[in-house]
Coordinates of N, CA, C and O in Angstrom, one line a residue:
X174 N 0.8 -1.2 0.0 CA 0.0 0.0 0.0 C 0.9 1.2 0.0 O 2.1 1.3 0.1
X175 N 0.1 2.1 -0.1 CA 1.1 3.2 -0.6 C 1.5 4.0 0.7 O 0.5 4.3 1.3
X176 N 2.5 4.3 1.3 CA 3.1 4.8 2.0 C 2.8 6.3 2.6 O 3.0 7.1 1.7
X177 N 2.3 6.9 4.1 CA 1.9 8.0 3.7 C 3.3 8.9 4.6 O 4.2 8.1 5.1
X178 N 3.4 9.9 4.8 CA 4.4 10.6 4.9 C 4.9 10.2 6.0 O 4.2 9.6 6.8
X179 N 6.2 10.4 6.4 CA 6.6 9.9 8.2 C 5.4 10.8 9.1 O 4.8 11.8 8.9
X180 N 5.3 9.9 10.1 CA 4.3 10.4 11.5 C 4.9 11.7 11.9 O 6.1 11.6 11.8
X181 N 4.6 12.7 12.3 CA 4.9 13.6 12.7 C 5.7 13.3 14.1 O 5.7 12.2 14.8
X182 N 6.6 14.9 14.3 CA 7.6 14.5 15.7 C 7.0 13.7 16.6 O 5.7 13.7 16.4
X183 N 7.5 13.0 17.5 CA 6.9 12.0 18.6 C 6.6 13.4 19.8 O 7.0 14.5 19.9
X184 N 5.6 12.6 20.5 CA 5.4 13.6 22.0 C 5.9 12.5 22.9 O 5.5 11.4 23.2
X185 N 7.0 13.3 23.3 CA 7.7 12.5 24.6 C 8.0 10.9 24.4 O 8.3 10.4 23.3
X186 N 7.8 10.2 25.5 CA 8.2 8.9 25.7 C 7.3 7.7 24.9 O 6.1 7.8 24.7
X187 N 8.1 6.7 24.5 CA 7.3 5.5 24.5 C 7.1 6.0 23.0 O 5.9 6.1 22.9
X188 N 7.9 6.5 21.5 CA 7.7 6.5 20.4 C 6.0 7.1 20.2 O 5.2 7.1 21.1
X189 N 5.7 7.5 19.2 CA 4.6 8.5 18.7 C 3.6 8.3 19.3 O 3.0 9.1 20.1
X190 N 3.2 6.7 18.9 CA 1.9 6.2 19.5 C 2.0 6.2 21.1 O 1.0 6.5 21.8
X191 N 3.2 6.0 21.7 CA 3.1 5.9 23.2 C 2.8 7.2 23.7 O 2.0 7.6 24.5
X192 N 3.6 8.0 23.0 CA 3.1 9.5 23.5 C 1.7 10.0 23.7 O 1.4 10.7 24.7
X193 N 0.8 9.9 22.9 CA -0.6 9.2 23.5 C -1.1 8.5 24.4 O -1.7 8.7 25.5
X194 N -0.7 7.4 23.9 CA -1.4 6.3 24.7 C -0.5 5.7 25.9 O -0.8 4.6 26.4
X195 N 0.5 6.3 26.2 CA 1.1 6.3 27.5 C 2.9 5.4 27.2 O 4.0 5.7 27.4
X196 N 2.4 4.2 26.5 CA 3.8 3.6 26.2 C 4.2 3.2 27.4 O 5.4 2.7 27.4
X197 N 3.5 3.2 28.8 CA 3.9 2.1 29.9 C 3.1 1.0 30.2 O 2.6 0.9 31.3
X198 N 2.9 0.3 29.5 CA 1.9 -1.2 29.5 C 0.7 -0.7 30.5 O 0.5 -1.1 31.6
X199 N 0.1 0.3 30.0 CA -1.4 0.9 31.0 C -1.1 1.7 32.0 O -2.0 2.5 32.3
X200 N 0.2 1.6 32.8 CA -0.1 2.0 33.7 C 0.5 4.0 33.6 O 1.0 4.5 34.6
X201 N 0.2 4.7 32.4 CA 0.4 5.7 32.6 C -1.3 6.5 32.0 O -2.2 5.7 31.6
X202 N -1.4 7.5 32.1 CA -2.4 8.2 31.5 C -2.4 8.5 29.7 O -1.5 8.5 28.9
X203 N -3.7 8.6 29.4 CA -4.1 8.8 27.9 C -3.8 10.4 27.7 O -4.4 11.3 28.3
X204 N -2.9 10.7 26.6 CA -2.4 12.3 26.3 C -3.5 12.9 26.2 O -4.3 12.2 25.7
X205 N -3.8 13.8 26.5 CA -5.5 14.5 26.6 C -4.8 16.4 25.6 O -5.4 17.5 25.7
X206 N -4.1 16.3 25.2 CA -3.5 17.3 24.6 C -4.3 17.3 23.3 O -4.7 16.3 22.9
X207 N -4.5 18.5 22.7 CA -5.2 18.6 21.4 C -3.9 18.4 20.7 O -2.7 18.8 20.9
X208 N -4.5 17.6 19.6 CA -3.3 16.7 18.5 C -3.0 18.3 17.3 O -3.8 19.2 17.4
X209 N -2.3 18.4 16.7 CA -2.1 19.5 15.6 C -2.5 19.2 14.6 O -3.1 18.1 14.7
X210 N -2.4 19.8 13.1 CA -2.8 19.9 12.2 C -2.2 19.3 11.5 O -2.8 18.9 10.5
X211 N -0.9 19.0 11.7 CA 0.4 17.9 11.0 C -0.3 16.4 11.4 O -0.6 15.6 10.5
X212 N -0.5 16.2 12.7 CA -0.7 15.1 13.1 C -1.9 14.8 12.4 O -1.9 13.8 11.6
X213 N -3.1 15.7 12.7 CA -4.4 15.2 11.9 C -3.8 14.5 10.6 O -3.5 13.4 10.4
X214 N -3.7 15.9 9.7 CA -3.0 15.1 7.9 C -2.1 13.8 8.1 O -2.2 13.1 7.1
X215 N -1.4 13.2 9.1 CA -0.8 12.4 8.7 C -1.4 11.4 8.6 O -1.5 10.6 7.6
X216 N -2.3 11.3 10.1 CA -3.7 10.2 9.7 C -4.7 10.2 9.4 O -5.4 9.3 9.8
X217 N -5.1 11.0 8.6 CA -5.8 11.3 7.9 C -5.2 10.3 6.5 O -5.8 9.3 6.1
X218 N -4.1 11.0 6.0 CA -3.4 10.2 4.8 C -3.2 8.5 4.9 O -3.3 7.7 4.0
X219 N -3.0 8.3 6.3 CA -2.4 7.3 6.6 C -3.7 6.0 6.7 O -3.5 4.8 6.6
X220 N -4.6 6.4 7.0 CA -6.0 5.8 7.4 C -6.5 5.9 5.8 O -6.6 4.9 5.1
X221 N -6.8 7.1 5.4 CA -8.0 7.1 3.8 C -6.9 5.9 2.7 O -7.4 5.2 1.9
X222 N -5.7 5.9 2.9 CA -4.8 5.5 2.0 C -4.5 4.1 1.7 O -3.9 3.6 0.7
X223 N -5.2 3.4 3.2 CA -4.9 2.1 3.4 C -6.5 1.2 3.8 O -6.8 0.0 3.7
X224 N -7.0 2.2 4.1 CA -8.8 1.7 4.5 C -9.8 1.0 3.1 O -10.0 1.5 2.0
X225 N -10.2 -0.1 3.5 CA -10.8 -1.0 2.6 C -12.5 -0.5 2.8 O -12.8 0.1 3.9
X226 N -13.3 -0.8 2.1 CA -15.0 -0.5 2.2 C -15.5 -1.9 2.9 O -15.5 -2.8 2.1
X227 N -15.8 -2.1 4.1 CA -15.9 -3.4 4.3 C -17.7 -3.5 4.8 O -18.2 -2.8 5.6
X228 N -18.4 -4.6 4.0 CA -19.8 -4.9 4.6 C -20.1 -5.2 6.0 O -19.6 -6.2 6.5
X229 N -21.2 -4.3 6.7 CA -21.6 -4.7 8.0 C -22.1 -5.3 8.2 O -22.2 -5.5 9.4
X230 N -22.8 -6.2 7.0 CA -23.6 -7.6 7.3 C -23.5 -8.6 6.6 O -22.3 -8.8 6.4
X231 N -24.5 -9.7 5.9 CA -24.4 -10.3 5.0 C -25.0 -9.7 3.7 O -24.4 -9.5 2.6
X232 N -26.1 -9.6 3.9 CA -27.0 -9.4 2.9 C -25.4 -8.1 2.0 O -24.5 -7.4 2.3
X233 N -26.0 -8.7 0.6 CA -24.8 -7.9 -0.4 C -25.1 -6.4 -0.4 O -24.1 -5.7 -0.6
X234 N -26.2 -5.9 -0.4 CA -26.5 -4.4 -0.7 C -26.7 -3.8 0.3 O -27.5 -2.8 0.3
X235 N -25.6 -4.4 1.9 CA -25.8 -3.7 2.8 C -24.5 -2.4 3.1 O -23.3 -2.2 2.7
X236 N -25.1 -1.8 3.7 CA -23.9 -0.7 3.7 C -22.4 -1.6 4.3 O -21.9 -2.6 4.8
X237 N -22.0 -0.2 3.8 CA -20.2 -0.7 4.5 C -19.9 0.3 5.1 O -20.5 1.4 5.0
X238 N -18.7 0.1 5.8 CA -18.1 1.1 6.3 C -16.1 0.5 6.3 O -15.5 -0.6 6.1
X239 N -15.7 1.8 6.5 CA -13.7 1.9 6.0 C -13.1 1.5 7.5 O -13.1 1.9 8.6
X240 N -12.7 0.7 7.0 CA -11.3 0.0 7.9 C -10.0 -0.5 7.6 O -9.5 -1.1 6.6
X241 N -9.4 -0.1 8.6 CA -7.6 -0.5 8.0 C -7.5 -2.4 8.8 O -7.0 -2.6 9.9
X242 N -7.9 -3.3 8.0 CA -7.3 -4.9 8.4 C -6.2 -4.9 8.2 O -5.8 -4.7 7.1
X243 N -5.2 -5.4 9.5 CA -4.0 -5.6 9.5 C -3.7 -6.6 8.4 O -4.5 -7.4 8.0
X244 N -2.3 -6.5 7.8 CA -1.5 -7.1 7.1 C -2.2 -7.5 5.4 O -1.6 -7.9 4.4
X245 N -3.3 -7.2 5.4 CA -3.8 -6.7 4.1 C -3.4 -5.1 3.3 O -3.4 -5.0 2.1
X246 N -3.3 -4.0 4.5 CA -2.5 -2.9 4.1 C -1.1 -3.4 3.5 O -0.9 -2.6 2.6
X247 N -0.3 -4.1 3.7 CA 0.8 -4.6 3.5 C 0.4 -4.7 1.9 O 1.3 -4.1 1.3
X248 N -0.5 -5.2 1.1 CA -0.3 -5.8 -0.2 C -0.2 -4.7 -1.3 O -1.2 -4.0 -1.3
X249 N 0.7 -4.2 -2.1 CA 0.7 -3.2 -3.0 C -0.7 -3.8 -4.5 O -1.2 -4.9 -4.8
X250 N -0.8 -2.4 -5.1 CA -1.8 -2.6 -6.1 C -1.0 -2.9 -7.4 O 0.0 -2.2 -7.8
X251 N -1.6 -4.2 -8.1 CA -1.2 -4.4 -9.5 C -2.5 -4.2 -10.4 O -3.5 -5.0 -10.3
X252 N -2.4 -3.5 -11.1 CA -3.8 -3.1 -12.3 C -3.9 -4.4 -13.3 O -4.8 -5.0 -13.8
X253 N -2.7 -4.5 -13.4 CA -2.3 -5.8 -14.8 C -2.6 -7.0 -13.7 O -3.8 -7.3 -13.4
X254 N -1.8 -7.5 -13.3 CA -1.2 -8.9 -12.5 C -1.7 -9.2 -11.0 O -0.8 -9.5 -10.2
X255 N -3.0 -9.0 -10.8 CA -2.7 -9.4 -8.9 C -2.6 -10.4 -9.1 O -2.8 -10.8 -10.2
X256 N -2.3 -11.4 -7.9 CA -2.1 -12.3 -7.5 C -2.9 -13.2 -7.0 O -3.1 -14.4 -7.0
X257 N -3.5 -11.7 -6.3 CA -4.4 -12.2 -5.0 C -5.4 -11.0 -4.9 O -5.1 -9.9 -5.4
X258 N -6.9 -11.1 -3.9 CA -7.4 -10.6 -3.5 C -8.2 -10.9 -2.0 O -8.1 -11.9 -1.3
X259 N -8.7 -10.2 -1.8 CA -9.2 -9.6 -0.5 C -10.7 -10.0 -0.3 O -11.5 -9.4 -1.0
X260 N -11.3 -10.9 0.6 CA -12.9 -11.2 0.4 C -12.9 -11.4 1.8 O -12.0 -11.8 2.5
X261 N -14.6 -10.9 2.4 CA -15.0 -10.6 3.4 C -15.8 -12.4 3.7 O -16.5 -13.1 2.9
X262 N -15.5 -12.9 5.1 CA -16.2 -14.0 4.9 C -16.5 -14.3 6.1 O -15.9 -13.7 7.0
X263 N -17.7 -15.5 6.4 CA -18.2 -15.4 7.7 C -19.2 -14.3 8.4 O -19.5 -14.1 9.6
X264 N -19.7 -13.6 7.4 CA -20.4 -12.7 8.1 C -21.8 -13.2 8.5 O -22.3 -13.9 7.6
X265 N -22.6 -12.9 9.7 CA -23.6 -13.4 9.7 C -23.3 -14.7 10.8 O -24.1 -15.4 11.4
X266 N -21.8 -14.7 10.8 CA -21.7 -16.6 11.5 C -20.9 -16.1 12.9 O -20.9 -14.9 13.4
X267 N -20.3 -17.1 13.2 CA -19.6 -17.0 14.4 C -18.0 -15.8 14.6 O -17.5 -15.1 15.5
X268 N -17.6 -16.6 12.9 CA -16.2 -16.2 13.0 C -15.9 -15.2 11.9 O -14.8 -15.4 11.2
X269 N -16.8 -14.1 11.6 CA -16.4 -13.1 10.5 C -15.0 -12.5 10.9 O -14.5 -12.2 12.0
X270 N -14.1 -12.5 8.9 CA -13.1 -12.1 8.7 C -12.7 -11.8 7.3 O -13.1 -12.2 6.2
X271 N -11.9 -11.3 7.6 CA -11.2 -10.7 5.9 C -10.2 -11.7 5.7 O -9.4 -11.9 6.6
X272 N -10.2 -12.7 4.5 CA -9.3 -13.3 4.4 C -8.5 -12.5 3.0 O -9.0 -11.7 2.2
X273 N -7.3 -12.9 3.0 CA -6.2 -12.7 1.4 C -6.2 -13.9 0.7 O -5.8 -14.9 1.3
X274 N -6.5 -14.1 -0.6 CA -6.8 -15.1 -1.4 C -6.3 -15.3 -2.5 O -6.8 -14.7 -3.4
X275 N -5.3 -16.0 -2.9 CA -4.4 -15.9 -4.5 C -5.5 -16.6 -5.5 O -6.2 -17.6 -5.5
X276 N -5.3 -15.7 -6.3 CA -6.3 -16.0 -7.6 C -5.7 -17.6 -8.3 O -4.6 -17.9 -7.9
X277 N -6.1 -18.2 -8.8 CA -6.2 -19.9 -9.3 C -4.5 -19.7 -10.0 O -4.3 -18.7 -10.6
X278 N -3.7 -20.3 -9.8 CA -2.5 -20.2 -10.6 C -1.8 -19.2 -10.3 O -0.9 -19.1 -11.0
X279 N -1.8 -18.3 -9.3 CA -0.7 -16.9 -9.8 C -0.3 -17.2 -7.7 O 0.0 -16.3 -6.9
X280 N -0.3 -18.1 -7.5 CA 0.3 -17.5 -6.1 C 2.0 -17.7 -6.2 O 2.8 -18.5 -6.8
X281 N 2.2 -16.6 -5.4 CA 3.8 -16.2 -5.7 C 4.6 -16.7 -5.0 O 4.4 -17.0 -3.8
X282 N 6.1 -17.1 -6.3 CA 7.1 -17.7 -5.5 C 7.0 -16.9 -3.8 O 6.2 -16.0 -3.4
X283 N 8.2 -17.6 -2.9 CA 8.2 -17.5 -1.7 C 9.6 -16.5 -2.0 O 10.5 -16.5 -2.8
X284 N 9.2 -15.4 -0.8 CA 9.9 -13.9 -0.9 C 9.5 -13.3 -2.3 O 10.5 -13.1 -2.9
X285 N 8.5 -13.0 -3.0 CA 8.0 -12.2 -3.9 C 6.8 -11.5 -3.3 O 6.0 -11.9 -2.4
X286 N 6.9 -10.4 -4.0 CA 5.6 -9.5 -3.5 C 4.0 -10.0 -3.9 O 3.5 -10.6 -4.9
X287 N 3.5 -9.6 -3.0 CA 2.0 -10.5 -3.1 C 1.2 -8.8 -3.5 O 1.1 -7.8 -2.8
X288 N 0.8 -9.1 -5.0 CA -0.2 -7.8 -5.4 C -1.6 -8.4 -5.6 O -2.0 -9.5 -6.0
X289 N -2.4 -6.8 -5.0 CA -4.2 -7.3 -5.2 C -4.1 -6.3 -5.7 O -3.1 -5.6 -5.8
X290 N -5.5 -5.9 -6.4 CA -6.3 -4.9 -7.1 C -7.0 -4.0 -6.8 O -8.1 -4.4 -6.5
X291 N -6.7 -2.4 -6.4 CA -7.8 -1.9 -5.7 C -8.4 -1.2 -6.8 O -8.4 0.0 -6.8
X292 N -9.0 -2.0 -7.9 CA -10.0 -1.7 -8.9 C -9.6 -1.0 -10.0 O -8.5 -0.5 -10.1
X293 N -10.4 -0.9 -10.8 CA -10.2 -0.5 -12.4 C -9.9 1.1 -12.5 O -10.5 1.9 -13.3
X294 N -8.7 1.5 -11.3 CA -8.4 2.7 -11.2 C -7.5 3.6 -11.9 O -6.4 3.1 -12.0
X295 N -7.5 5.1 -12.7 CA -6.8 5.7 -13.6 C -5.7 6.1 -12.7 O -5.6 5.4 -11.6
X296 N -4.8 7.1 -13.0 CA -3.5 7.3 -12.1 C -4.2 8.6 -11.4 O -3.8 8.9 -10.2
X297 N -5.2 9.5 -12.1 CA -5.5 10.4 -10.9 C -6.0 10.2 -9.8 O -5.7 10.7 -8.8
X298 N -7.1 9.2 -9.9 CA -7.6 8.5 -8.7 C -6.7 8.0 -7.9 O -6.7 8.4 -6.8
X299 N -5.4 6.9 -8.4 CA -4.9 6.2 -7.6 C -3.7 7.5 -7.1 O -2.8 7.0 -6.6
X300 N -3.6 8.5 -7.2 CA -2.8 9.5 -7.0 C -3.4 10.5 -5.8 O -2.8 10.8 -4.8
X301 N -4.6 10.8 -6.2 CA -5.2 11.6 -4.8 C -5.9 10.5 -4.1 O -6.5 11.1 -3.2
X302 N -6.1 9.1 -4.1 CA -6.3 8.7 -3.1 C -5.6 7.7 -2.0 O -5.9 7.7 -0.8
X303 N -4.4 6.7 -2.9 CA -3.4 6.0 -2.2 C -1.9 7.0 -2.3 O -1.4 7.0 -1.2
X304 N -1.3 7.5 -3.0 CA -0.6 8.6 -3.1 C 0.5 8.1 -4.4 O 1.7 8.4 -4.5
X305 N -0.1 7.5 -4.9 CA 1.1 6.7 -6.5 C 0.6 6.7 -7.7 O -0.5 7.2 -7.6
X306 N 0.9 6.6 -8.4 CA 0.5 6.5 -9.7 C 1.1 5.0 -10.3 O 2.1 4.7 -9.8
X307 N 0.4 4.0 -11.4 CA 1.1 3.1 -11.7 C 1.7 3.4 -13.2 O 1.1 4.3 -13.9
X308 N 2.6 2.7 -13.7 CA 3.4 3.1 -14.5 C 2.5 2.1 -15.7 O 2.2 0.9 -15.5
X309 N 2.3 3.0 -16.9 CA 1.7 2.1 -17.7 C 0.3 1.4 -17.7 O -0.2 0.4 -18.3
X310 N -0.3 2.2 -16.9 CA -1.2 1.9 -16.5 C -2.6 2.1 -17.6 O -3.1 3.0 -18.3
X311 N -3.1 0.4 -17.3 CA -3.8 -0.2 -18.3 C -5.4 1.1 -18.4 O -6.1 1.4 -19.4
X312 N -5.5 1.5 -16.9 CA -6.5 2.2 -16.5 C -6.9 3.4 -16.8 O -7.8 3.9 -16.1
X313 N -6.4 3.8 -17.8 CA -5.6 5.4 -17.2 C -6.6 6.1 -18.6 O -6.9 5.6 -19.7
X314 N -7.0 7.7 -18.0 CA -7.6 8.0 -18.6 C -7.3 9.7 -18.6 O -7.1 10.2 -17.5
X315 N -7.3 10.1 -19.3 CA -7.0 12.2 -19.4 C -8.9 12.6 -19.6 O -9.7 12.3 -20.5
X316 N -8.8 13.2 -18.5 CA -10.2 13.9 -18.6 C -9.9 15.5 -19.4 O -9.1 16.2 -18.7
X317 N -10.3 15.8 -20.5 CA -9.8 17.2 -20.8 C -11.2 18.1 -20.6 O -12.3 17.5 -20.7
X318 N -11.1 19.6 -20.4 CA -12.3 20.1 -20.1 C -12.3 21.3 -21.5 O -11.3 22.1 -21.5
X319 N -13.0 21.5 -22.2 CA -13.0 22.4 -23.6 C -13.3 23.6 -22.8 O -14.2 23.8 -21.9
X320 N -12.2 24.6 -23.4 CA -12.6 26.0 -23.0 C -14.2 26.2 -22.9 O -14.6 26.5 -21.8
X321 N -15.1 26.1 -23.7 CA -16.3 26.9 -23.2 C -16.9 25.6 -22.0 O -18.0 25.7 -21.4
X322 N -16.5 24.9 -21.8 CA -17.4 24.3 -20.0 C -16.4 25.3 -18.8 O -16.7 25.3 -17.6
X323 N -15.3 26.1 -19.2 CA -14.9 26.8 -18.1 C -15.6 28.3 -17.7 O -16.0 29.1 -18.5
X324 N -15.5 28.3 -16.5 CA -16.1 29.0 -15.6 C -15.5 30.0 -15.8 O -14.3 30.2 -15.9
X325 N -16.9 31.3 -15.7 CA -15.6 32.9 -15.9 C -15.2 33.5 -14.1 O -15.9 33.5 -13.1
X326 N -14.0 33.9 -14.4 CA -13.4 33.8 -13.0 C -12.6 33.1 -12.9 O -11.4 33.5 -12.8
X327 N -12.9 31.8 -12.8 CA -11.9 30.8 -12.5 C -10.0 30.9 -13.1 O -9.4 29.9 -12.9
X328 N -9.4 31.9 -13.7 CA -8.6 32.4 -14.3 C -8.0 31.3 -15.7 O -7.0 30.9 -16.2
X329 N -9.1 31.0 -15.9 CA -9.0 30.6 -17.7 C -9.5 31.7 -18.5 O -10.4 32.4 -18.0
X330 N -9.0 32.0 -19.5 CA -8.9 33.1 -20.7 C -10.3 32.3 -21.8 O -10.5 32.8 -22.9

């Protein structure tokens, strides 16, 4: 997944996260300091960049809602080639979960990168919303706007 900027300076002890959440196995206090505007953007970036649409139920046309599942952020996007994908299973039963699933034939040698698909996306999409662009990309589309749909003001001639 695409990488979002380093975490902003740490607060105090116990690395970024501990500076929050105390970094002494419970036994310190929760940071009650208002977070900054750096910090918002980073997770902000860091959460929209890596968060999946995941179903709250079974039924298929039920809403969803964005979550970051561990070690599925890990898998980079191939438009051409995934490997593998991502399916919600168990819902409805005892033991709902996101499993990672190699497509019939493509599971990858051992120490190769494991790619999934986050859909039939052009490079602007995959640019303002994971932060990359893919190279060659099968998806890819130029939206052009003809001088008369522009707005007067907007400083087009």
């Amino acid at each position: 997944a695409a990488a979002a900027a380093a975490p902003p300076k740490k607060r105090g002890g116990g690395g970024w996260f501990g500076g929050w959440f105390g970094g002494g196995g419970g036994r310190e206090k929760v940071n009650t300091s208002k977070i900054t505007m750096e910090e918002f953007q980073w997770a902000y970036a860091a959460f929209w960049s890596r968060a999946l649409s995941l179903p709250i139920g079974p039924d298929p046309i039920a809403p969803t809602v964005e979550g970051i599942v561990p070690g599925i952020d890990f898998a980079n996007h191939s438009g051409r080639s995934p490997a593998a994908r991502w399916a919600v299973a168990g819902l409805g039963g005892p033991d709902p979960r996101v499993e990672l699933l190699c497509e019939a034939g493509s599971v990858p040698a051992p120490g190769k990168e494991v790619f999934i698909s986050y859909g039939d996306k052009p490079n602007e999409e995959l640019l303002f919303t994971y932060g990359f662009v893919e190279r060659d990309n099968p998806h890819d589309k130029l939206v052009l706007q003809p001088a008369w749909m522009q707005s007067k003001g907007d400083g087009g001639e």
